[in-house]
PDB file of N, CA and C in Angstrom:
ATOM      1  N   UNK A  44      28.966  27.732 -36.485  1.00 69.00           N
ATOM      2  CA  UNK A  44      28.003  26.870 -35.815  1.00 69.00           C
ATOM      3  C   UNK A  44      28.590  25.463 -35.742  1.00 69.00           C
ATOM      4  N   UNK A  45      28.572  24.852 -34.562  1.00 73.00           N
ATOM      5  CA  UNK A  45      29.158  23.511 -34.438  1.00 73.00           C
ATOM      6  C   UNK A  45      28.318  22.468 -35.159  1.00 73.00           C
ATOM      7  N   UNK A  46      29.007  21.473 -35.668  1.00 75.00           N
ATOM      8  CA  UNK A  46      28.322  20.334 -36.278  1.00 75.00           C
ATOM      9  C   UNK A  46      28.301  19.201 -35.264  1.00 75.00           C
ATOM     10  N   UNK A  47      27.204  18.503 -35.226  1.00 71.00           N
ATOM     11  CA  UNK A  47      27.055  17.394 -34.300  1.00 71.00           C
ATOM     12  C   UNK A  47      27.215  16.083 -35.041  1.00 71.00           C
ATOM     13  N   UNK A  48      27.965  15.191 -34.463  1.00 69.00           N
ATOM     14  CA  UNK A  48      28.157  13.876 -35.065  1.00 69.00           C
ATOM     15  C   UNK A  48      26.971  12.983 -34.726  1.00 69.00           C
ATOM     16  N   UNK A  49      26.502  12.265 -35.691  1.00 64.00           N
ATOM     17  CA  UNK A  49      25.420  11.307 -35.502  1.00 64.00           C
ATOM     18  C   UNK A  49      25.790  10.019 -36.223  1.00 64.00           C
ATOM     19  N   UNK A  50      26.687   9.236 -35.613  1.00 64.00           N
ATOM     20  CA  UNK A  50      27.075   7.976 -36.251  1.00 64.00           C
ATOM     21  C   UNK A  50      25.866   7.079 -36.463  1.00 64.00           C
ATOM     22  N   UNK A  51      25.760   6.497 -37.647  1.00 65.00           N
ATOM     23  CA  UNK A  51      24.613   5.644 -37.962  1.00 65.00           C
ATOM     24  C   UNK A  51      24.554   4.410 -37.070  1.00 65.00           C
ATOM     25  N   UNK A  52      25.684   3.928 -36.620  1.00 61.00           N
ATOM     26  CA  UNK A  52      25.697   2.709 -35.809  1.00 61.00           C
ATOM     27  C   UNK A  52      25.104   2.933 -34.419  1.00 61.00           C
ATOM     28  N   UNK A  53      24.957   4.184 -34.010  1.00 69.00           N
ATOM     29  CA  UNK A  53      24.443   4.452 -32.663  1.00 69.00           C
ATOM     30  C   UNK A  53      23.101   5.177 -32.677  1.00 69.00           C
ATOM     31  N   UNK A  54      22.428   5.222 -33.808  1.00 70.00           N
ATOM     32  CA  UNK A  54      21.149   5.926 -33.894  1.00 70.00           C
ATOM     33  C   UNK A  54      20.131   5.368 -32.899  1.00 70.00           C
ATOM     34  N   UNK A  55      20.194   4.081 -32.620  1.00 77.00           N
ATOM     35  CA  UNK A  55      19.240   3.480 -31.677  1.00 77.00           C
ATOM     36  C   UNK A  55      19.471   3.951 -30.237  1.00 77.00           C
ATOM     37  N   UNK A  56      20.570   4.673 -30.002  1.00 81.00           N
ATOM     38  CA  UNK A  56      20.867   5.154 -28.655  1.00 81.00           C
ATOM     39  C   UNK A  56      20.257   6.523 -28.357  1.00 81.00           C
ATOM     40  N   UNK A  57      19.681   7.188 -29.356  1.00 82.00           N
ATOM     41  CA  UNK A  57      19.086   8.510 -29.127  1.00 82.00           C
ATOM     42  C   UNK A  57      18.091   8.491 -27.958  1.00 82.00           C
ATOM     43  N   UNK A  58      17.152   7.532 -27.904  1.00 81.00           N
ATOM     44  CA  UNK A  58      16.223   7.515 -26.764  1.00 81.00           C
ATOM     45  C   UNK A  58      16.930   7.264 -25.428  1.00 81.00           C
ATOM     46  N   UNK A  59      18.005   6.511 -25.461  1.00 83.00           N
ATOM     47  CA  UNK A  59      18.762   6.241 -24.234  1.00 83.00           C
ATOM     48  C   UNK A  59      19.406   7.529 -23.738  1.00 83.00           C
ATOM     49  N   UNK A  60      20.047   8.239 -24.651  1.00 84.00           N
ATOM     50  CA  UNK A  60      20.710   9.482 -24.284  1.00 84.00           C
ATOM     51  C   UNK A  60      19.687  10.528 -23.857  1.00 84.00           C
ATOM     52  N   UNK A  61      18.527  10.570 -24.514  1.00 81.00           N
ATOM     53  CA  UNK A  61      17.475  11.516 -24.118  1.00 81.00           C
ATOM     54  C   UNK A  61      17.041  11.288 -22.678  1.00 81.00           C
ATOM     55  N   UNK A  62      17.008  10.048 -22.251  1.00 84.00           N
ATOM     56  CA  UNK A  62      16.582   9.738 -20.882  1.00 84.00           C
ATOM     57  C   UNK A  62      17.712   9.883 -19.880  1.00 84.00           C
ATOM     58  N   UNK A  63      18.880   9.355 -20.199  1.00 87.00           N
ATOM     59  CA  UNK A  63      19.974   9.290 -19.226  1.00 87.00           C
ATOM     60  C   UNK A  63      21.023  10.386 -19.395  1.00 87.00           C
ATOM     61  N   UNK A  64      20.909  11.210 -20.424  1.00 86.00           N
ATOM     62  CA  UNK A  64      21.940  12.208 -20.711  1.00 86.00           C
ATOM     63  C   UNK A  64      21.692  13.553 -20.057  1.00 86.00           C
ATOM     64  N   UNK A  65      20.879  13.604 -19.034  1.00 92.00           N
ATOM     65  CA  UNK A  65      20.556  14.841 -18.349  1.00 92.00           C
ATOM     66  C   UNK A  65      20.502  14.567 -16.855  1.00 92.00           C
ATOM     67  N   UNK A  66      21.228  15.356 -16.072  1.00 95.00           N
ATOM     68  CA  UNK A  66      21.316  15.104 -14.634  1.00 95.00           C
ATOM     69  C   UNK A  66      19.961  15.188 -13.931  1.00 95.00           C
ATOM     70  N   UNK A  67      19.120  16.132 -14.338  1.00 96.00           N
ATOM     71  CA  UNK A  67      17.806  16.264 -13.704  1.00 96.00           C
ATOM     72  C   UNK A  67      16.949  15.049 -13.990  1.00 96.00           C
ATOM     73  N   UNK A  68      16.945  14.585 -15.244  1.00 96.00           N
ATOM     74  CA  UNK A  68      16.136  13.411 -15.573  1.00 96.00           C
ATOM     75  C   UNK A  68      16.652  12.166 -14.860  1.00 96.00           C
ATOM     76  N   UNK A  69      17.956  12.023 -14.761  1.00 96.00           N
ATOM     77  CA  UNK A  69      18.518  10.881 -14.023  1.00 96.00           C
ATOM     78  C   UNK A  69      18.120  10.960 -12.551  1.00 96.00           C
ATOM     79  N   UNK A  70      18.145  12.159 -11.983  1.00 97.00           N
ATOM     80  CA  UNK A  70      17.741  12.323 -10.581  1.00 97.00           C
ATOM     81  C   UNK A  70      16.265  11.977 -10.404  1.00 97.00           C
ATOM     82  N   UNK A  71      15.425  12.371 -11.357  1.00 97.00           N
ATOM     83  CA  UNK A  71      13.994  12.055 -11.275  1.00 97.00           C
ATOM     84  C   UNK A  71      13.780  10.549 -11.376  1.00 97.00           C
ATOM     85  N   UNK A  72      14.485   9.894 -12.285  1.00 97.00           N
ATOM     86  CA  UNK A  72      14.382   8.435 -12.407  1.00 97.00           C
ATOM     87  C   UNK A  72      14.765   7.780 -11.085  1.00 97.00           C
ATOM     88  N   UNK A  73      15.870   8.215 -10.496  1.00 97.00           N
ATOM     89  CA  UNK A  73      16.313   7.672  -9.214  1.00 97.00           C
ATOM     90  C   UNK A  73      15.313   7.933  -8.103  1.00 97.00           C
ATOM     91  N   UNK A  74      14.753   9.144  -8.083  1.00 98.00           N
ATOM     92  CA  UNK A  74      13.763   9.489  -7.060  1.00 98.00           C
ATOM     93  C   UNK A  74      12.546   8.588  -7.164  1.00 98.00           C
ATOM     94  N   UNK A  75      12.034   8.427  -8.384  1.00 98.00           N
ATOM     95  CA  UNK A  75      10.856   7.576  -8.559  1.00 98.00           C
ATOM     96  C   UNK A  75      11.169   6.112  -8.270  1.00 98.00           C
ATOM     97  N   UNK A  76      12.378   5.676  -8.564  1.00 97.00           N
ATOM     98  CA  UNK A  76      12.766   4.295  -8.261  1.00 97.00           C
ATOM     99  C   UNK A  76      12.768   4.053  -6.752  1.00 97.00           C
ATOM    100  N   UNK A  77      13.191   5.041  -5.988  1.00 97.00           N
ATOM    101  CA  UNK A  77      13.286   4.898  -4.536  1.00 97.00           C
ATOM    102  C   UNK A  77      11.972   5.212  -3.806  1.00 97.00           C
ATOM    103  N   UNK A  78      11.180   6.119  -4.363  1.00 96.00           N
ATOM    104  CA  UNK A  78      10.026   6.643  -3.640  1.00 96.00           C
ATOM    105  C   UNK A  78       8.676   6.285  -4.248  1.00 96.00           C
ATOM    106  N   UNK A  79       8.703   5.490  -5.313  1.00 86.00           N
ATOM    107  CA  UNK A  79       7.443   5.058  -5.902  1.00 86.00           C
ATOM    108  C   UNK A  79       6.697   6.180  -6.598  1.00 86.00           C
ATOM    109  N   UNK A  80       5.425   5.997  -6.861  1.00 95.00           N
ATOM    110  CA  UNK A  80       4.664   7.036  -7.544  1.00 95.00           C
ATOM    111  C   UNK A  80       4.724   8.345  -6.765  1.00 95.00           C
ATOM    112  N   UNK A  81       4.811   9.451  -7.507  1.00 96.00           N
ATOM    113  CA  UNK A  81       4.879  10.765  -6.869  1.00 96.00           C
ATOM    114  C   UNK A  81       4.300  11.813  -7.812  1.00 96.00           C
ATOM    115  N   UNK A  82       3.765  12.868  -7.216  1.00 94.00           N
ATOM    116  CA  UNK A  82       3.302  13.998  -8.006  1.00 94.00           C
ATOM    117  C   UNK A  82       4.514  14.834  -8.399  1.00 94.00           C
ATOM    118  N   UNK A  83       4.321  15.748  -9.348  1.00 93.00           N
ATOM    119  CA  UNK A  83       5.462  16.593  -9.742  1.00 93.00           C
ATOM    120  C   UNK A  83       5.888  17.490  -8.588  1.00 93.00           C
ATOM    121  N   UNK A  84       4.948  17.896  -7.735  1.00 94.00           N
ATOM    122  CA  UNK A  84       5.309  18.688  -6.556  1.00 94.00           C
ATOM    123  C   UNK A  84       6.165  17.893  -5.585  1.00 94.00           C
ATOM    124  N   UNK A  85       5.831  16.621  -5.408  1.00 96.00           N
ATOM    125  CA  UNK A  85       6.630  15.759  -4.524  1.00 96.00           C
ATOM    126  C   UNK A  85       8.024  15.522  -5.106  1.00 96.00           C
ATOM    127  N   UNK A  86       8.092  15.342  -6.422  1.00 97.00           N
ATOM    128  CA  UNK A  86       9.396  15.182  -7.077  1.00 97.00           C
ATOM    129  C   UNK A  86      10.216  16.443  -6.893  1.00 97.00           C
ATOM    130  N   UNK A  87       9.608  17.599  -7.140  1.00 97.00           N
ATOM    131  CA  UNK A  87      10.317  18.873  -7.006  1.00 97.00           C
ATOM    132  C   UNK A  87      10.841  19.068  -5.586  1.00 97.00           C
ATOM    133  N   UNK A  88       9.980  18.808  -4.600  1.00 97.00           N
ATOM    134  CA  UNK A  88      10.396  18.970  -3.204  1.00 97.00           C
ATOM    135  C   UNK A  88      11.482  17.971  -2.826  1.00 97.00           C
ATOM    136  N   UNK A  89      11.330  16.733  -3.273  1.00 97.00           N
ATOM    137  CA  UNK A  89      12.305  15.693  -2.941  1.00 97.00           C
ATOM    138  C   UNK A  89      13.670  15.928  -3.543  1.00 97.00           C
ATOM    139  N   UNK A  90      13.711  16.598  -4.685  1.00 98.00           N
ATOM    140  CA  UNK A  90      14.989  16.854  -5.365  1.00 98.00           C
ATOM    141  C   UNK A  90      15.453  18.296  -5.218  1.00 98.00           C
ATOM    142  N   UNK A  91      14.658  19.115  -4.529  1.00 98.00           N
ATOM    143  CA  UNK A  91      14.977  20.524  -4.337  1.00 98.00           C
ATOM    144  C   UNK A  91      15.156  21.243  -5.680  1.00 98.00           C
ATOM    145  N   UNK A  92      14.197  21.026  -6.571  1.00 97.00           N
ATOM    146  CA  UNK A  92      14.176  21.698  -7.870  1.00 97.00           C
ATOM    147  C   UNK A  92      12.831  22.406  -8.016  1.00 97.00           C
ATOM    148  N   UNK A  93      12.744  23.292  -8.959  1.00 97.00           N
ATOM    149  CA  UNK A  93      11.492  24.001  -9.187  1.00 97.00           C
ATOM    150  C   UNK A  93      10.420  23.078  -9.747  1.00 97.00           C
ATOM    151  N   UNK A  94       9.170  23.418  -9.451  1.00 95.00           N
ATOM    152  CA  UNK A  94       8.057  22.619  -9.959  1.00 95.00           C
ATOM    153  C   UNK A  94       8.025  22.668 -11.489  1.00 95.00           C
ATOM    154  N   UNK A  95       8.322  23.827 -12.067  1.00 96.00           N
ATOM    155  CA  UNK A  95       8.338  23.942 -13.528  1.00 96.00           C
ATOM    156  C   UNK A  95       9.414  23.045 -14.132  1.00 96.00           C
ATOM    157  N   UNK A  96      10.564  22.955 -13.475  1.00 97.00           N
ATOM    158  CA  UNK A  96      11.637  22.074 -13.945  1.00 97.00           C
ATOM    159  C   UNK A  96      11.202  20.622 -13.854  1.00 97.00           C
ATOM    160  N   UNK A  97      10.578  20.270 -12.751  1.00 97.00           N
ATOM    161  CA  UNK A  97      10.071  18.897 -12.582  1.00 97.00           C
ATOM    162  C   UNK A  97       9.022  18.597 -13.643  1.00 97.00           C
ATOM    163  N   UNK A  98       8.096  19.526 -13.853  1.00 95.00           N
ATOM    164  CA  UNK A  98       7.036  19.326 -14.832  1.00 95.00           C
ATOM    165  C   UNK A  98       7.616  19.095 -16.226  1.00 95.00           C
ATOM    166  N   UNK A  99       8.539  19.948 -16.628  1.00 96.00           N
ATOM    167  CA  UNK A  99       9.155  19.845 -17.955  1.00 96.00           C
ATOM    168  C   UNK A  99       9.849  18.495 -18.137  1.00 96.00           C
ATOM    169  N   UNK A 100      10.672  18.113 -17.174  1.00 96.00           N
ATOM    170  CA  UNK A 100      11.432  16.869 -17.299  1.00 96.00           C
ATOM    171  C   UNK A 100      10.554  15.635 -17.150  1.00 96.00           C
ATOM    172  N   UNK A 101       9.540  15.690 -16.314  1.00 96.00           N
ATOM    173  CA  UNK A 101       8.610  14.565 -16.206  1.00 96.00           C
ATOM    174  C   UNK A 101       7.842  14.372 -17.511  1.00 96.00           C
ATOM    175  N   UNK A 102       7.491  15.472 -18.163  1.00 94.00           N
ATOM    176  CA  UNK A 102       6.799  15.361 -19.443  1.00 94.00           C
ATOM    177  C   UNK A 102       7.714  14.728 -20.493  1.00 94.00           C
ATOM    178  N   UNK A 103       8.983  15.145 -20.515  1.00 94.00           N
ATOM    179  CA  UNK A 103       9.941  14.537 -21.450  1.00 94.00           C
ATOM    180  C   UNK A 103      10.103  13.041 -21.173  1.00 94.00           C
ATOM    181  N   UNK A 104      10.203  12.682 -19.903  1.00 96.00           N
ATOM    182  CA  UNK A 104      10.342  11.269 -19.543  1.00 96.00           C
ATOM    183  C   UNK A 104       9.079  10.484 -19.901  1.00 96.00           C
ATOM    184  N   UNK A 105       7.929  11.098 -19.759  1.00 95.00           N
ATOM    185  CA  UNK A 105       6.679  10.438 -20.139  1.00 95.00           C
ATOM    186  C   UNK A 105       6.623  10.267 -21.654  1.00 95.00           C
ATOM    187  N   UNK A 106       7.005  11.300 -22.385  1.00 93.00           N
ATOM    188  CA  UNK A 106       7.040  11.209 -23.849  1.00 93.00           C
ATOM    189  C   UNK A 106       7.994  10.116 -24.313  1.00 93.00           C
ATOM    190  N   UNK A 107       9.068   9.887 -23.571  1.00 92.00           N
ATOM    191  CA  UNK A 107      10.068   8.866 -23.896  1.00 92.00           C
ATOM    192  C   UNK A 107       9.660   7.468 -23.426  1.00 92.00           C
ATOM    193  N   UNK A 108       8.581   7.374 -22.638  1.00 94.00           N
ATOM    194  CA  UNK A 108       8.138   6.074 -22.152  1.00 94.00           C
ATOM    195  C   UNK A 108       8.846   5.613 -20.890  1.00 94.00           C
ATOM    196  N   UNK A 109       9.573   6.507 -20.243  1.00 95.00           N
ATOM    197  CA  UNK A 109      10.292   6.173 -19.006  1.00 95.00           C
ATOM    198  C   UNK A 109       9.358   6.277 -17.800  1.00 95.00           C
ATOM    199  N   UNK A 110       8.424   7.212 -17.853  1.00 97.00           N
ATOM    200  CA  UNK A 110       7.426   7.331 -16.794  1.00 97.00           C
ATOM    201  C   UNK A 110       6.035   7.249 -17.416  1.00 97.00           C
ATOM    202  N   UNK A 111       5.072   6.929 -16.577  1.00 95.00           N
ATOM    203  CA  UNK A 111       3.675   6.961 -16.979  1.00 95.00           C
ATOM    204  C   UNK A 111       2.931   7.855 -15.993  1.00 95.00           C
ATOM    205  N   UNK A 112       1.755   8.289 -16.390  1.00 93.00           N
ATOM    206  CA  UNK A 112       0.945   9.153 -15.545  1.00 93.00           C
ATOM    207  C   UNK A 112      -0.304   8.420 -15.084  1.00 93.00           C
ATOM    208  N   UNK A 113      -0.687   8.666 -13.839  1.00 89.00           N
ATOM    209  CA  UNK A 113      -1.925   8.107 -13.308  1.00 89.00           C
ATOM    210  C   UNK A 113      -2.706   9.234 -12.638  1.00 89.00           C
ATOM    211  N   UNK A 114      -3.843   9.633 -13.164  1.00 71.00           N
ATOM    212  CA  UNK A 114      -4.501   9.103 -14.352  1.00 71.00           C
ATOM    213  C   UNK A 114      -3.770   9.537 -15.627  1.00 71.00           C
ATOM    214  N   UNK A 115      -3.919   8.741 -16.686  1.00 69.00           N
ATOM    215  CA  UNK A 115      -3.250   9.059 -17.953  1.00 69.00           C
ATOM    216  C   UNK A 115      -3.738  10.384 -18.535  1.00 69.00           C
ATOM    217  N   UNK A 116      -2.922  10.990 -19.366  1.00 67.00           N
ATOM    218  CA  UNK A 116      -3.269  12.270 -19.989  1.00 67.00           C
ATOM    219  C   UNK A 116      -4.490  12.148 -20.888  1.00 67.00           C
ATOM    220  N   UNK A 117      -4.800  10.933 -21.305  1.00 64.00           N
ATOM    221  CA  UNK A 117      -5.949  10.723 -22.194  1.00 64.00           C
ATOM    222  C   UNK A 117      -7.276  10.783 -21.451  1.00 64.00           C
ATOM    223  N   UNK A 118      -7.233  10.767 -20.131  1.00 60.00           N
ATOM    224  CA  UNK A 118      -8.461  10.812 -19.332  1.00 60.00           C
ATOM    225  C   UNK A 118      -8.688  12.220 -18.789  1.00 60.00           C
ATOM    226  N   UNK A 119      -9.953  12.550 -18.574  1.00 62.00           N
ATOM    227  CA  UNK A 119     -10.270  13.833 -17.959  1.00 62.00           C
ATOM    228  C   UNK A 119      -9.870  13.768 -16.488  1.00 62.00           C
ATOM    229  N   UNK A 120      -9.136  14.772 -16.040  1.00 56.00           N
ATOM    230  CA  UNK A 120      -8.570  14.720 -14.691  1.00 56.00           C
ATOM    231  C   UNK A 120      -9.351  15.554 -13.680  1.00 56.00           C
ATOM    232  N   UNK A 121     -10.034  16.587 -14.111  1.00 59.00           N
ATOM    233  CA  UNK A 121     -10.858  17.425 -13.229  1.00 59.00           C
ATOM    234  C   UNK A 121     -10.170  17.754 -11.906  1.00 59.00           C
ATOM    235  N   UNK A 122      -8.969  18.305 -11.976  1.00 59.00           N
ATOM    236  CA  UNK A 122      -8.260  18.720 -10.774  1.00 59.00           C
ATOM    237  C   UNK A 122      -7.594  17.603  -9.997  1.00 59.00           C
ATOM    238  N   UNK A 123      -7.631  16.378 -10.513  1.00 65.00           N
ATOM    239  CA  UNK A 123      -6.984  15.260  -9.814  1.00 65.00           C
ATOM    240  C   UNK A 123      -5.470  15.455  -9.837  1.00 65.00           C
ATOM    241  N   UNK A 124      -4.824  15.079  -8.776  1.00 82.00           N
ATOM    242  CA  UNK A 124      -3.364  15.136  -8.729  1.00 82.00           C
ATOM    243  C   UNK A 124      -2.805  13.978  -9.542  1.00 82.00           C
ATOM    244  N   UNK A 125      -1.974  14.310 -10.491  1.00 88.00           N
ATOM    245  CA  UNK A 125      -1.370  13.303 -11.355  1.00 88.00           C
ATOM    246  C   UNK A 125      -0.131  12.747 -10.660  1.00 88.00           C
ATOM    247  N   UNK A 126      -0.056  11.434 -10.608  1.00 94.00           N
ATOM    248  CA  UNK A 126       1.129  10.777 -10.071  1.00 94.00           C
ATOM    249  C   UNK A 126       1.933  10.204 -11.227  1.00 94.00           C
ATOM    250  N   UNK A 127       3.237  10.268 -11.085  1.00 96.00           N
ATOM    251  CA  UNK A 127       4.150   9.728 -12.090  1.00 96.00           C
ATOM    252  C   UNK A 127       4.739   8.430 -11.562  1.00 96.00           C
ATOM    253  N   UNK A 128       4.719   7.422 -12.414  1.00 97.00           N
ATOM    254  CA  UNK A 128       5.241   6.103 -12.063  1.00 97.00           C
ATOM    255  C   UNK A 128       6.397   5.778 -12.996  1.00 97.00           C
ATOM    256  N   UNK A 129       7.383   5.101 -12.486  1.00 97.00           N
ATOM    257  CA  UNK A 129       8.532   4.707 -13.271  1.00 97.00           C
ATOM    258  C   UNK A 129       8.227   3.433 -14.048  1.00 97.00           C
ATOM    259  N   UNK A 130       8.517   3.446 -15.335  1.00 97.00           N
ATOM    260  CA  UNK A 130       8.380   2.250 -16.179  1.00 97.00           C
ATOM    261  C   UNK A 130       9.700   1.478 -16.072  1.00 97.00           C
ATOM    262  N   UNK A 131       9.829   0.700 -15.009  1.00 97.00           N
ATOM    263  CA  UNK A 131      11.093   0.031 -14.681  1.00 97.00           C
ATOM    264  C   UNK A 131      11.630  -0.846 -15.811  1.00 97.00           C
ATOM    265  N   UNK A 132      10.755  -1.568 -16.482  1.00 96.00           N
ATOM    266  CA  UNK A 132      11.210  -2.427 -17.581  1.00 96.00           C
ATOM    267  C   UNK A 132      11.859  -1.603 -18.682  1.00 96.00           C
ATOM    268  N   UNK A 133      11.299  -0.439 -18.975  1.00 94.00           N
ATOM    269  CA  UNK A 133      11.859   0.425 -20.011  1.00 94.00           C
ATOM    270  C   UNK A 133      13.196   1.015 -19.568  1.00 94.00           C
ATOM    271  N   UNK A 134      13.306   1.396 -18.305  1.00 95.00           N
ATOM    272  CA  UNK A 134      14.578   1.906 -17.783  1.00 95.00           C
ATOM    273  C   UNK A 134      15.643   0.823 -17.894  1.00 95.00           C
ATOM    274  N   UNK A 135      15.309  -0.396 -17.497  1.00 94.00           N
ATOM    275  CA  UNK A 135      16.267  -1.496 -17.569  1.00 94.00           C
ATOM    276  C   UNK A 135      16.667  -1.805 -19.004  1.00 94.00           C
ATOM    277  N   UNK A 136      15.704  -1.749 -19.921  1.00 92.00           N
ATOM    278  CA  UNK A 136      15.998  -2.010 -21.334  1.00 92.00           C
ATOM    279  C   UNK A 136      16.970  -0.977 -21.886  1.00 92.00           C
ATOM    280  N   UNK A 137      16.733   0.280 -21.581  1.00 91.00           N
ATOM    281  CA  UNK A 137      17.615   1.342 -22.086  1.00 91.00           C
ATOM    282  C   UNK A 137      18.983   1.298 -21.411  1.00 91.00           C
ATOM    283  N   UNK A 138      19.009   0.970 -20.151  1.00 90.00           N
ATOM    284  CA  UNK A 138      20.278   0.852 -19.428  1.00 90.00           C
ATOM    285  C   UNK A 138      21.121  -0.264 -20.047  1.00 90.00           C
ATOM    286  N   UNK A 139      20.468  -1.373 -20.388  1.00 91.00           N
ATOM    287  CA  UNK A 139      21.152  -2.487 -21.035  1.00 91.00           C
ATOM    288  C   UNK A 139      21.691  -2.071 -22.409  1.00 91.00           C
ATOM    289  N   UNK A 140      20.902  -1.326 -23.185  1.00 89.00           N
ATOM    290  CA  UNK A 140      21.352  -0.836 -24.493  1.00 89.00           C
ATOM    291  C   UNK A 140      22.588   0.044 -24.351  1.00 89.00           C
ATOM    292  N   UNK A 141      22.601   0.889 -23.347  1.00 88.00           N
ATOM    293  CA  UNK A 141      23.763   1.738 -23.117  1.00 88.00           C
ATOM    294  C   UNK A 141      24.982   0.897 -22.755  1.00 88.00           C
ATOM    295  N   UNK A 142      24.791  -0.082 -21.887  1.00 88.00           N
ATOM    296  CA  UNK A 142      25.891  -0.970 -21.517  1.00 88.00           C
ATOM    297  C   UNK A 142      26.446  -1.733 -22.703  1.00 88.00           C
ATOM    298  N   UNK A 143      25.558  -2.192 -23.589  1.00 87.00           N
ATOM    299  CA  UNK A 143      26.002  -2.896 -24.802  1.00 87.00           C
ATOM    300  C   UNK A 143      26.784  -1.960 -25.710  1.00 87.00           C
ATOM    301  N   UNK A 144      26.308  -0.725 -25.873  1.00 83.00           N
ATOM    302  CA  UNK A 144      26.999   0.245 -26.726  1.00 83.00           C
ATOM    303  C   UNK A 144      28.377   0.599 -26.183  1.00 83.00           C
ATOM    304  N   UNK A 145      28.505   0.603 -24.871  1.00 83.00           N
ATOM    305  CA  UNK A 145      29.797   0.901 -24.251  1.00 83.00           C
ATOM    306  C   UNK A 145      30.711  -0.311 -24.183  1.00 83.00           C
ATOM    307  N   UNK A 146      30.145  -1.477 -24.478  1.00 82.00           N
ATOM    308  CA  UNK A 146      30.940  -2.703 -24.445  1.00 82.00           C
ATOM    309  C   UNK A 146      31.166  -3.264 -23.063  1.00 82.00           C
ATOM    310  N   UNK A 147      30.351  -2.853 -22.101  1.00 85.00           N
ATOM    311  CA  UNK A 147      30.500  -3.361 -20.732  1.00 85.00           C
ATOM    312  C   UNK A 147      29.438  -4.378 -20.360  1.00 85.00           C
ATOM    313  N   UNK A 148      28.457  -4.576 -21.262  1.00 77.00           N
ATOM    314  CA  UNK A 148      27.410  -5.570 -21.067  1.00 77.00           C
ATOM    315  C   UNK A 148      27.262  -6.294 -22.386  1.00 77.00           C
ATOM    316  N   UNK A 149      27.188  -7.623 -22.321  1.00 76.00           N
ATOM    317  CA  UNK A 149      26.989  -8.384 -23.553  1.00 76.00           C
ATOM    318  C   UNK A 149      25.505  -8.435 -23.904  1.00 76.00           C
ATOM    319  N   UNK A 150      25.187  -8.663 -25.166  1.00 71.00           N
ATOM    320  CA  UNK A 150      23.794  -8.677 -25.609  1.00 71.00           C
ATOM    321  C   UNK A 150      22.971  -9.758 -24.930  1.00 71.00           C
ATOM    322  N   UNK A 151      23.608 -10.842 -24.506  1.00 68.00           N
ATOM    323  CA  UNK A 151      22.852 -11.939 -23.876  1.00 68.00           C
ATOM    324  C   UNK A 151      22.792 -11.831 -22.363  1.00 68.00           C
ATOM    325  N   UNK A 152      23.203 -10.740 -21.800  1.00 56.00           N
ATOM    326  CA  UNK A 152      23.036 -10.611 -20.362  1.00 56.00           C
ATOM    327  C   UNK A 152      24.075  -9.824 -19.729  1.00 56.00           C
TER     328      UNK A 152
END
């Protein structure tokens, strides 16, 4: 069984890698950045992926704070179509963290 390296100096990058380390999630982030709020069906159609794949990855992105849902999961939806919105500030924050870890962006800008 392979062992995975988890350097202590990069532990803060786990959320960054969870969001940006998957081609489908990166495509969803890009789609929402370009097309604004969208339902999971619209995301699936726009990216030519299955609705189940879109649903799974949108839920992961929501759990990570990269996307939000309207109406939120905490509200009763009664058949309402849920739209996913990109949390742009969070995407930018994580992108900056990745750039700093790679040494291509300085901490001050």
